[in-house]
Amino acid sequence: MSKSLRLSEKWFRRGLWVVALVFAGFLTGLGGTLVNDLPRVERTLQTDDFIDRAAADPLRDGVREAERIEQEAANALEQAELKRSAAAQSSRSARETFDNWIATRHATAQPDQDTELIARTRALDALKAREDAAQQKVEAQQQVALDARQAQEAAQRKLSVLEYDAEQRLQAEYRRVELRVFGYRLALTLPLLLIAGWLFVKKRKSTYWPFVWGFIFFALFAFFVELVPYLPSYGGYVRYIVGIVITVLVGRYAIVGLNRYLARQKLAEAQPDIVRREELSYDTALTRLAKSVCPGCERPVDLKNAEIDFCPHCGIGLFDHCGTCDARKSAFSKFCHACGTSAHPTARSQGEPLAGAAPA
């Protein structure tokens, strides 16, 4: 069709296509923002929303309390370890001093030192008692820490069971939310696609076709780009089924359209030549002629052959002669290319003699 358009008309059409694309871009941006915000209609879910709070809260309190007790026991154990180490060191030092004194006592064999021996022995016993007491405190704190750790582990095991069950319920709810959000997206984009289909069938050649095509581009993008990536999979079954359904619908539309087109062509080919040429638009005829096909039946025709004036397939007139200068011209031309005379008032069919000329 571009060969039949005026230069300014070509540029205007290009500008209108730019308008269509820009319009589609703004609609796509608005639609994408809306689609991305759709999940916000659903409340953000957490594991605690599905856990048995009556059973979980005491367990969590028990875990926290056990952690606190264990931490306090660990701190007390450090202090007890230090005191035990100091007591042990004092006991070892006293033992060494006592052993040295005993050795000296045996060497000198002085009976007057028996009283001091008893005192030193008592002091050594006292240090040993302190060391034992420190060891008992260490063991007591170790027992407290062990009890707290075991209580924490027991409570944590019970809590883990509850949390696992809650996590499974949360994942199930996530899937339901995903389906709901997909339903929101589908409820938004499917009507757009249906409207776009109606506009394509009814309005794509209307005066406001740039906005029609812009909306069609937007609807296609919203459905196949914004919606399809969120399509639930379920192992691929849903995607394949949806793909099959879409393919069947598109294929059926194409088959029905082809059959209607062939029926229209068959009906058109049965009409008289002049009626068929009047029903063809000028731009459509020029576009098909530029492709070396018959404007009536769209089958290939050798238009360069000067002996062909009619389509050998459907019989529509392709060339005639100017009524003024008898030049051979296209039957669809509005003016004679040789003399510029209007083709319609004076054009004659192939074989009709010129006015005033003697018959052959």
mmCIF file of N, CA and C in Angstrom, residues 68-170:
data_model
loop_
_atom_site.group_PDB
_atom_site.id
_atom_site.type_symbol
_atom_site.label_atom_id
_atom_site.label_comp_id
_atom_site.label_asym_id
_atom_site.label_seq_id
_atom_site.Cartn_x
_atom_site.Cartn_y
_atom_site.Cartn_z
ATOM 1 N N ARG A 68 18.299 -18.272 79.432
ATOM 2 C CA ARG A 68 18.746 -17.342 80.475
ATOM 3 C C ARG A 68 19.449 -18.085 81.603
ATOM 4 N N ILE A 69 18.839 -19.200 82.035
ATOM 5 C CA ILE A 69 19.446 -19.963 83.141
ATOM 6 C C ILE A 69 20.802 -20.516 82.723
ATOM 7 N N GLU A 70 20.879 -21.002 81.512
ATOM 8 C CA GLU A 70 22.147 -21.562 81.037
ATOM 9 C C GLU A 70 23.221 -20.479 80.974
ATOM 10 N N GLN A 71 22.817 -19.277 80.531
ATOM 11 C CA GLN A 71 23.781 -18.184 80.454
ATOM 12 C C GLN A 71 24.244 -17.780 81.853
ATOM 13 N N GLU A 72 23.301 -17.696 82.785
ATOM 14 C CA GLU A 72 23.694 -17.357 84.163
ATOM 15 C C GLU A 72 24.569 -18.451 84.753
ATOM 16 N N ALA A 73 24.259 -19.715 84.484
ATOM 17 C CA ALA A 73 25.075 -20.818 84.973
ATOM 18 C C ALA A 73 26.472 -20.778 84.364
ATOM 19 N N ALA A 74 26.527 -20.412 83.087
ATOM 20 C CA ALA A 74 27.837 -20.313 82.432
ATOM 21 C C ALA A 74 28.670 -19.208 83.075
ATOM 22 N N ASN A 75 28.027 -18.064 83.388
ATOM 23 C CA ASN A 75 28.770 -16.982 84.041
ATOM 24 C C ASN A 75 29.228 -17.410 85.450
ATOM 25 N N ALA A 76 28.300 -18.048 86.189
ATOM 26 C CA ALA A 76 28.673 -18.504 87.533
ATOM 27 C C ALA A 76 29.735 -19.591 87.473
ATOM 28 N N LEU A 77 29.671 -20.406 86.415
ATOM 29 C CA LEU A 77 30.662 -21.472 86.269
ATOM 30 C C LEU A 77 32.061 -20.889 86.043
ATOM 31 N N GLU A 78 32.124 -19.809 85.290
ATOM 32 C CA GLU A 78 33.422 -19.168 85.076
ATOM 33 C C GLU A 78 33.998 -18.673 86.403
ATOM 34 N N GLN A 79 33.122 -18.047 87.208
ATOM 35 C CA GLN A 79 33.595 -17.576 88.513
ATOM 36 C C GLN A 79 34.011 -18.748 89.400
ATOM 37 N N ALA A 80 33.213 -19.811 89.381
ATOM 38 C CA ALA A 80 33.542 -20.977 90.196
ATOM 39 C C ALA A 80 34.840 -21.634 89.734
ATOM 40 N N GLU A 81 35.055 -21.662 88.438
ATOM 41 C CA GLU A 81 36.302 -22.233 87.903
ATOM 42 C C GLU A 81 37.511 -21.418 88.387
ATOM 43 N N LEU A 82 37.348 -20.100 88.390
ATOM 44 C CA LEU A 82 38.450 -19.255 88.873
ATOM 45 C C LEU A 82 38.722 -19.509 90.358
ATOM 46 N N LYS A 83 37.651 -19.586 91.154
ATOM 47 C CA LYS A 83 37.832 -19.824 92.588
ATOM 48 C C LYS A 83 38.412 -21.216 92.837
ATOM 49 N N ARG A 84 37.976 -22.192 92.072
ATOM 50 C CA ARG A 84 38.537 -23.532 92.233
ATOM 51 C C ARG A 84 40.017 -23.556 91.869
ATOM 52 N N SER A 85 40.337 -22.850 90.773
ATOM 53 C CA SER A 85 41.751 -22.790 90.375
ATOM 54 C C SER A 85 42.599 -22.119 91.456
ATOM 55 N N ALA A 86 42.060 -21.018 92.064
ATOM 56 C CA ALA A 86 42.807 -20.336 93.121
ATOM 57 C C ALA A 86 42.955 -21.228 94.345
ATOM 58 N N ALA A 87 41.855 -21.928 94.689
ATOM 59 C CA ALA A 87 41.920 -22.824 95.848
ATOM 60 C C ALA A 87 42.889 -23.976 95.599
ATOM 61 N N ALA A 88 42.881 -24.512 94.401
ATOM 62 C CA ALA A 88 43.796 -25.604 94.064
ATOM 63 C C ALA A 88 45.244 -25.132 94.113
ATOM 64 N N GLN A 89 45.458 -23.913 93.614
ATOM 65 C CA GLN A 89 46.822 -23.374 93.642
ATOM 66 C C GLN A 89 47.286 -23.159 95.074
ATOM 67 N N SER A 90 46.392 -22.622 95.909
ATOM 68 C CA SER A 90 46.757 -22.421 97.323
ATOM 69 C C SER A 90 47.035 -23.760 98.005
ATOM 70 N N SER A 91 46.223 -24.755 97.685
ATOM 71 C CA SER A 91 46.407 -26.072 98.289
ATOM 72 C C SER A 91 47.717 -26.700 97.845
ATOM 73 N N ARG A 92 48.056 -26.551 96.561
ATOM 74 C CA ARG A 92 49.318 -27.108 96.076
ATOM 75 C C ARG A 92 50.520 -26.421 96.736
ATOM 76 N N SER A 93 50.429 -25.091 96.841
ATOM 77 C CA SER A 93 51.540 -24.352 97.477
ATOM 78 C C SER A 93 51.702 -24.768 98.935
ATOM 79 N N ALA A 94 50.555 -24.864 99.631
ATOM 80 C CA ALA A 94 50.631 -25.273 101.041
ATOM 81 C C ALA A 94 51.155 -26.702 101.168
ATOM 82 N N ARG A 95 50.733 -27.582 100.231
ATOM 83 C CA ARG A 95 51.217 -28.952 100.264
ATOM 84 C C ARG A 95 52.730 -29.017 100.059
ATOM 85 N N GLU A 96 53.238 -28.212 99.118
ATOM 86 C CA GLU A 96 54.686 -28.194 98.884
ATOM 87 C C GLU A 96 55.430 -27.672 100.123
ATOM 88 N N THR A 97 54.883 -26.612 100.705
ATOM 89 C CA THR A 97 55.516 -26.056 101.926
ATOM 90 C C THR A 97 55.494 -27.081 103.060
ATOM 91 N N PHE A 98 54.342 -27.761 103.162
ATOM 92 C CA PHE A 98 54.220 -28.759 104.224
ATOM 93 C C PHE A 98 55.181 -29.925 104.005
ATOM 94 N N ASP A 99 55.283 -30.365 102.753
ATOM 95 C CA ASP A 99 56.200 -31.460 102.457
ATOM 96 C C ASP A 99 57.641 -31.062 102.786
ATOM 97 N N ASN A 100 58.003 -29.821 102.437
ATOM 98 C CA ASN A 100 59.361 -29.365 102.766
ATOM 99 C C ASN A 100 59.564 -29.301 104.277
ATOM 100 N N TRP A 101 58.551 -28.815 104.966
ATOM 101 C CA TRP A 101 58.674 -28.712 106.438
ATOM 102 C C TRP A 101 58.774 -30.093 107.062
ATOM 103 N N ILE A 102 57.983 -31.069 106.556
ATOM 104 C CA ILE A 102 58.039 -32.437 107.070
ATOM 105 C C ILE A 102 59.427 -33.026 106.871
ATOM 106 N N ALA A 103 59.993 -32.740 105.711
ATOM 107 C CA ALA A 103 61.341 -33.251 105.457
ATOM 108 C C ALA A 103 62.326 -32.666 106.450
ATOM 109 N N THR A 104 62.197 -31.377 106.732
ATOM 110 C CA THR A 104 63.087 -30.737 107.703
ATOM 111 C C THR A 104 62.842 -31.297 109.098
ATOM 112 N N ARG A 105 61.570 -31.530 109.395
ATOM 113 C CA ARG A 105 61.221 -32.063 110.719
ATOM 114 C C ARG A 105 61.859 -33.437 110.939
ATOM 115 N N HIS A 106 61.821 -34.273 109.923
ATOM 116 C CA HIS A 106 62.458 -35.586 110.070
ATOM 117 C C HIS A 106 63.973 -35.468 110.183
ATOM 118 N N ALA A 107 64.505 -34.467 109.505
ATOM 119 C CA ALA A 107 65.971 -34.315 109.534
ATOM 120 C C ALA A 107 66.447 -33.848 110.903
ATOM 121 N N THR A 108 65.717 -32.938 111.530
ATOM 122 C CA THR A 108 66.161 -32.390 112.812
ATOM 123 C C THR A 108 65.649 -33.211 113.988
ATOM 124 N N ALA A 109 64.493 -33.882 113.785
ATOM 125 C CA ALA A 109 63.892 -34.712 114.845
ATOM 126 C C ALA A 109 63.713 -33.944 116.144
ATOM 127 N N GLN A 110 63.100 -32.739 116.019
ATOM 128 C CA GLN A 110 62.890 -31.898 117.212
ATOM 129 C C GLN A 110 61.451 -32.109 117.708
ATOM 130 N N PRO A 111 61.251 -32.691 118.904
ATOM 131 C CA PRO A 111 59.900 -32.957 119.439
ATOM 132 C C PRO A 111 59.125 -31.695 119.713
ATOM 133 N N ASP A 112 59.772 -30.593 119.940
ATOM 134 C CA ASP A 112 59.051 -29.359 120.270
ATOM 135 C C ASP A 112 58.280 -28.794 119.089
ATOM 136 N N GLN A 113 58.482 -29.383 117.920
ATOM 137 C CA GLN A 113 57.778 -28.893 116.712
ATOM 138 C C GLN A 113 56.515 -29.689 116.423
ATOM 139 N N ASP A 114 56.129 -30.612 117.286
ATOM 140 C CA ASP A 114 54.914 -31.402 117.048
ATOM 141 C C ASP A 114 53.667 -30.529 117.019
ATOM 142 N N THR A 115 53.657 -29.525 117.901
ATOM 143 C CA THR A 115 52.495 -28.619 117.906
ATOM 144 C C THR A 115 52.354 -27.883 116.571
ATOM 145 N N GLU A 116 53.441 -27.405 116.058
ATOM 146 C CA GLU A 116 53.420 -26.717 114.754
ATOM 147 C C GLU A 116 53.006 -27.671 113.644
ATOM 148 N N LEU A 117 53.425 -28.965 113.765
ATOM 149 C CA LEU A 117 53.031 -29.954 112.763
ATOM 150 C C LEU A 117 51.520 -30.110 112.730
ATOM 151 N N ILE A 118 50.939 -30.159 113.917
ATOM 152 C CA ILE A 118 49.481 -30.284 113.971
ATOM 153 C C ILE A 118 48.807 -29.066 113.358
ATOM 154 N N ALA A 119 49.335 -27.866 113.650
ATOM 155 C CA ALA A 119 48.748 -26.629 113.106
ATOM 156 C C ALA A 119 48.853 -26.599 111.594
ATOM 157 N N ARG A 120 49.990 -26.996 111.100
ATOM 158 C CA ARG A 120 50.196 -26.975 109.640
ATOM 159 C C ARG A 120 49.269 -28.004 108.967
ATOM 160 N N THR A 121 49.128 -29.154 109.626
ATOM 161 C CA THR A 121 48.243 -30.171 109.055
ATOM 162 C C THR A 121 46.814 -29.666 109.006
ATOM 163 N N ARG A 122 46.355 -28.993 110.089
ATOM 164 C CA ARG A 122 45.007 -28.437 110.077
ATOM 165 C C ARG A 122 44.828 -27.364 109.000
ATOM 166 N N ALA A 123 45.847 -26.533 108.868
ATOM 167 C CA ALA A 123 45.745 -25.493 107.817
ATOM 168 C C ALA A 123 45.676 -26.126 106.438
ATOM 169 N N LEU A 124 46.450 -27.179 106.242
ATOM 170 C CA LEU A 124 46.424 -27.865 104.952
ATOM 171 C C LEU A 124 45.067 -28.514 104.710
ATOM 172 N N ASP A 125 44.496 -29.082 105.756
ATOM 173 C CA ASP A 125 43.152 -29.664 105.622
ATOM 174 C C ASP A 125 42.119 -28.591 105.281
ATOM 175 N N ALA A 126 42.298 -27.429 105.899
ATOM 176 C CA ALA A 126 41.349 -26.341 105.604
ATOM 177 C C ALA A 126 41.438 -25.910 104.138
ATOM 178 N N LEU A 127 42.662 -25.829 103.639
ATOM 179 C CA LEU A 127 42.824 -25.468 102.209
ATOM 180 C C LEU A 127 42.220 -26.530 101.295
ATOM 181 N N LYS A 128 42.418 -27.805 101.666
ATOM 182 C CA LYS A 128 41.837 -28.877 100.867
ATOM 183 C C LYS A 128 40.322 -28.814 100.898
ATOM 184 N N ALA A 129 39.777 -28.475 102.081
ATOM 185 C CA ALA A 129 38.322 -28.344 102.192
ATOM 186 C C ALA A 129 37.814 -27.206 101.312
ATOM 187 N N ARG A 130 38.551 -26.100 101.278
ATOM 188 C CA ARG A 130 38.161 -24.987 100.400
ATOM 189 C C ARG A 130 38.204 -25.414 98.931
ATOM 190 N N GLU A 131 39.232 -26.166 98.565
ATOM 191 C CA GLU A 131 39.332 -26.642 97.181
ATOM 192 C C GLU A 131 38.159 -27.564 96.839
ATOM 193 N N ASP A 132 37.818 -28.444 97.792
ATOM 194 C CA ASP A 132 36.688 -29.338 97.549
ATOM 195 C C ASP A 132 35.385 -28.565 97.419
ATOM 196 N N ALA A 133 35.225 -27.536 98.269
ATOM 197 C CA ALA A 133 34.006 -26.723 98.204
ATOM 198 C C ALA A 133 33.914 -25.992 96.859
ATOM 199 N N ALA A 134 35.055 -25.490 96.391
ATOM 200 C CA ALA A 134 35.066 -24.811 95.086
ATOM 201 C C ALA A 134 34.724 -25.788 93.971
ATOM 202 N N GLN A 135 35.255 -27.022 94.086
ATOM 203 C CA GLN A 135 34.946 -28.045 93.080
ATOM 204 C C GLN A 135 33.462 -28.388 93.093
ATOM 205 N N GLN A 136 32.875 -28.434 94.242
ATOM 206 C CA GLN A 136 31.448 -28.719 94.342
ATOM 207 C C GLN A 136 30.607 -27.614 93.695
ATOM 208 N N LYS A 137 31.034 -26.364 93.902
ATOM 209 C CA LYS A 137 30.314 -25.259 93.259
ATOM 210 C C LYS A 137 30.432 -25.335 91.741
ATOM 211 N N VAL A 138 31.633 -25.711 91.253
ATOM 212 C CA VAL A 138 31.804 -25.866 89.806
ATOM 213 C C VAL A 138 30.871 -26.938 89.279
ATOM 214 N N GLU A 139 30.845 -28.092 89.977
ATOM 215 C CA GLU A 139 29.994 -29.182 89.537
ATOM 216 C C GLU A 139 28.519 -28.810 89.623
ATOM 217 N N ALA A 140 28.161 -28.023 90.641
ATOM 218 C CA ALA A 140 26.766 -27.588 90.769
ATOM 219 C C ALA A 140 26.363 -26.691 89.612
ATOM 220 N N GLN A 141 27.237 -25.750 89.218
ATOM 221 C CA GLN A 141 26.927 -24.871 88.092
ATOM 222 C C GLN A 141 26.903 -25.658 86.783
ATOM 223 N N GLN A 142 27.780 -26.652 86.654
ATOM 224 C CA GLN A 142 27.752 -27.498 85.471
ATOM 225 C C GLN A 142 26.433 -28.257 85.382
ATOM 226 N N GLN A 143 25.940 -28.716 86.534
ATOM 227 C CA GLN A 143 24.669 -29.423 86.543
ATOM 228 C C GLN A 143 23.523 -28.488 86.175
ATOM 229 N N VAL A 144 23.571 -27.259 86.714
ATOM 230 C CA VAL A 144 22.533 -26.283 86.373
ATOM 231 C C VAL A 144 22.538 -25.994 84.876
ATOM 232 N N ALA A 145 23.739 -25.788 84.321
ATOM 233 C CA ALA A 145 23.839 -25.513 82.882
ATOM 234 C C ALA A 145 23.360 -26.697 82.057
ATOM 235 N N LEU A 146 23.714 -27.921 82.482
ATOM 236 C CA LEU A 146 23.274 -29.115 81.770
ATOM 237 C C LEU A 146 21.761 -29.250 81.811
ATOM 238 N N ASP A 147 21.184 -29.041 82.995
ATOM 239 C CA ASP A 147 19.730 -29.127 83.104
ATOM 240 C C ASP A 147 19.042 -28.094 82.216
ATOM 241 N N ALA A 148 19.576 -26.879 82.222
ATOM 242 C CA ALA A 148 18.982 -25.814 81.405
ATOM 243 C C ALA A 148 19.103 -26.145 79.918
ATOM 244 N N ARG A 149 20.266 -26.667 79.506
ATOM 245 C CA ARG A 149 20.472 -27.006 78.098
ATOM 246 C C ARG A 149 19.544 -28.138 77.669
ATOM 247 N N GLN A 150 19.386 -29.137 78.504
ATOM 248 C CA GLN A 150 18.492 -30.245 78.179
ATOM 249 C C GLN A 150 17.036 -29.782 78.128
ATOM 250 N N ALA A 151 16.663 -28.901 79.039
ATOM 251 C CA ALA A 151 15.298 -28.360 79.021
ATOM 252 C C ALA A 151 15.069 -27.533 77.754
ATOM 253 N N GLN A 152 16.093 -26.761 77.379
ATOM 254 C CA GLN A 152 15.983 -25.959 76.159
ATOM 255 C C GLN A 152 15.845 -26.855 74.935
ATOM 256 N N GLU A 153 16.655 -27.916 74.850
ATOM 257 C CA GLU A 153 16.590 -28.819 73.708
ATOM 258 C C GLU A 153 15.243 -29.528 73.641
ATOM 259 N N ALA A 154 14.711 -29.938 74.792
ATOM 260 C CA ALA A 154 13.404 -30.604 74.802
ATOM 261 C C ALA A 154 12.308 -29.657 74.333
ATOM 262 N N ALA A 155 12.336 -28.427 74.857
ATOM 263 C CA ALA A 155 11.331 -27.446 74.436
ATOM 264 C C ALA A 155 11.496 -27.091 72.964
ATOM 265 N N GLN A 156 12.747 -27.007 72.497
ATOM 266 C CA GLN A 156 13.005 -26.657 71.100
ATOM 267 C C GLN A 156 12.518 -27.749 70.157
ATOM 268 N N ARG A 157 12.672 -29.016 70.584
ATOM 269 C CA ARG A 157 12.166 -30.109 69.746
ATOM 270 C C ARG A 157 10.647 -30.032 69.600
ATOM 271 N N LYS A 158 9.967 -29.813 70.691
ATOM 272 C CA LYS A 158 8.514 -29.688 70.631
ATOM 273 C C LYS A 158 8.105 -28.471 69.798
ATOM 274 N N LEU A 159 8.851 -27.365 69.990
ATOM 275 C CA LEU A 159 8.545 -26.158 69.229
ATOM 276 C C LEU A 159 8.820 -26.363 67.744
ATOM 277 N N SER A 160 9.856 -27.119 67.402
ATOM 278 C CA SER A 160 10.185 -27.377 65.995
ATOM 279 C C SER A 160 9.066 -28.137 65.301
ATOM 280 N N VAL A 161 8.440 -29.064 66.036
ATOM 281 C CA VAL A 161 7.311 -29.795 65.466
ATOM 282 C C VAL A 161 6.169 -28.838 65.132
ATOM 283 N N LEU A 162 5.869 -27.937 66.062
ATOM 284 C CA LEU A 162 4.805 -26.960 65.822
ATOM 285 C C LEU A 162 5.168 -26.024 64.673
ATOM 286 N N GLU A 163 6.430 -25.582 64.645
ATOM 287 C CA GLU A 163 6.852 -24.663 63.590
ATOM 288 C C GLU A 163 6.855 -25.349 62.230
ATOM 289 N N TYR A 164 7.222 -26.628 62.186
ATOM 290 C CA TYR A 164 7.196 -27.347 60.909
ATOM 291 C C TYR A 164 5.769 -27.441 60.383
ATOM 292 N N ASP A 165 4.844 -27.776 61.266
ATOM 293 C CA ASP A 165 3.444 -27.845 60.857
ATOM 294 C C ASP A 165 2.950 -26.481 60.390
ATOM 295 N N ALA A 166 3.333 -25.435 61.112
ATOM 296 C CA ALA A 166 2.929 -24.082 60.720
ATOM 297 C C ALA A 166 3.553 -23.689 59.389
ATOM 298 N N GLU A 167 4.796 -24.100 59.153
ATOM 299 C CA GLU A 167 5.468 -23.788 57.887
ATOM 300 C C GLU A 167 4.759 -24.461 56.714
ATOM 301 N N GLN A 168 4.329 -25.709 56.907
ATOM 302 C CA GLN A 168 3.588 -26.394 55.850
ATOM 303 C C GLN A 168 2.277 -25.686 55.551
ATOM 304 N N ARG A 169 1.602 -25.264 56.591
ATOM 305 C CA ARG A 169 0.351 -24.524 56.389
ATOM 306 C C ARG A 169 0.611 -23.182 55.726
ATOM 307 N N LEU A 170 1.733 -22.545 56.098
ATOM 308 C CA LEU A 170 2.088 -21.268 55.479
ATOM 309 C C LEU A 170 2.354 -21.447 53.989
#
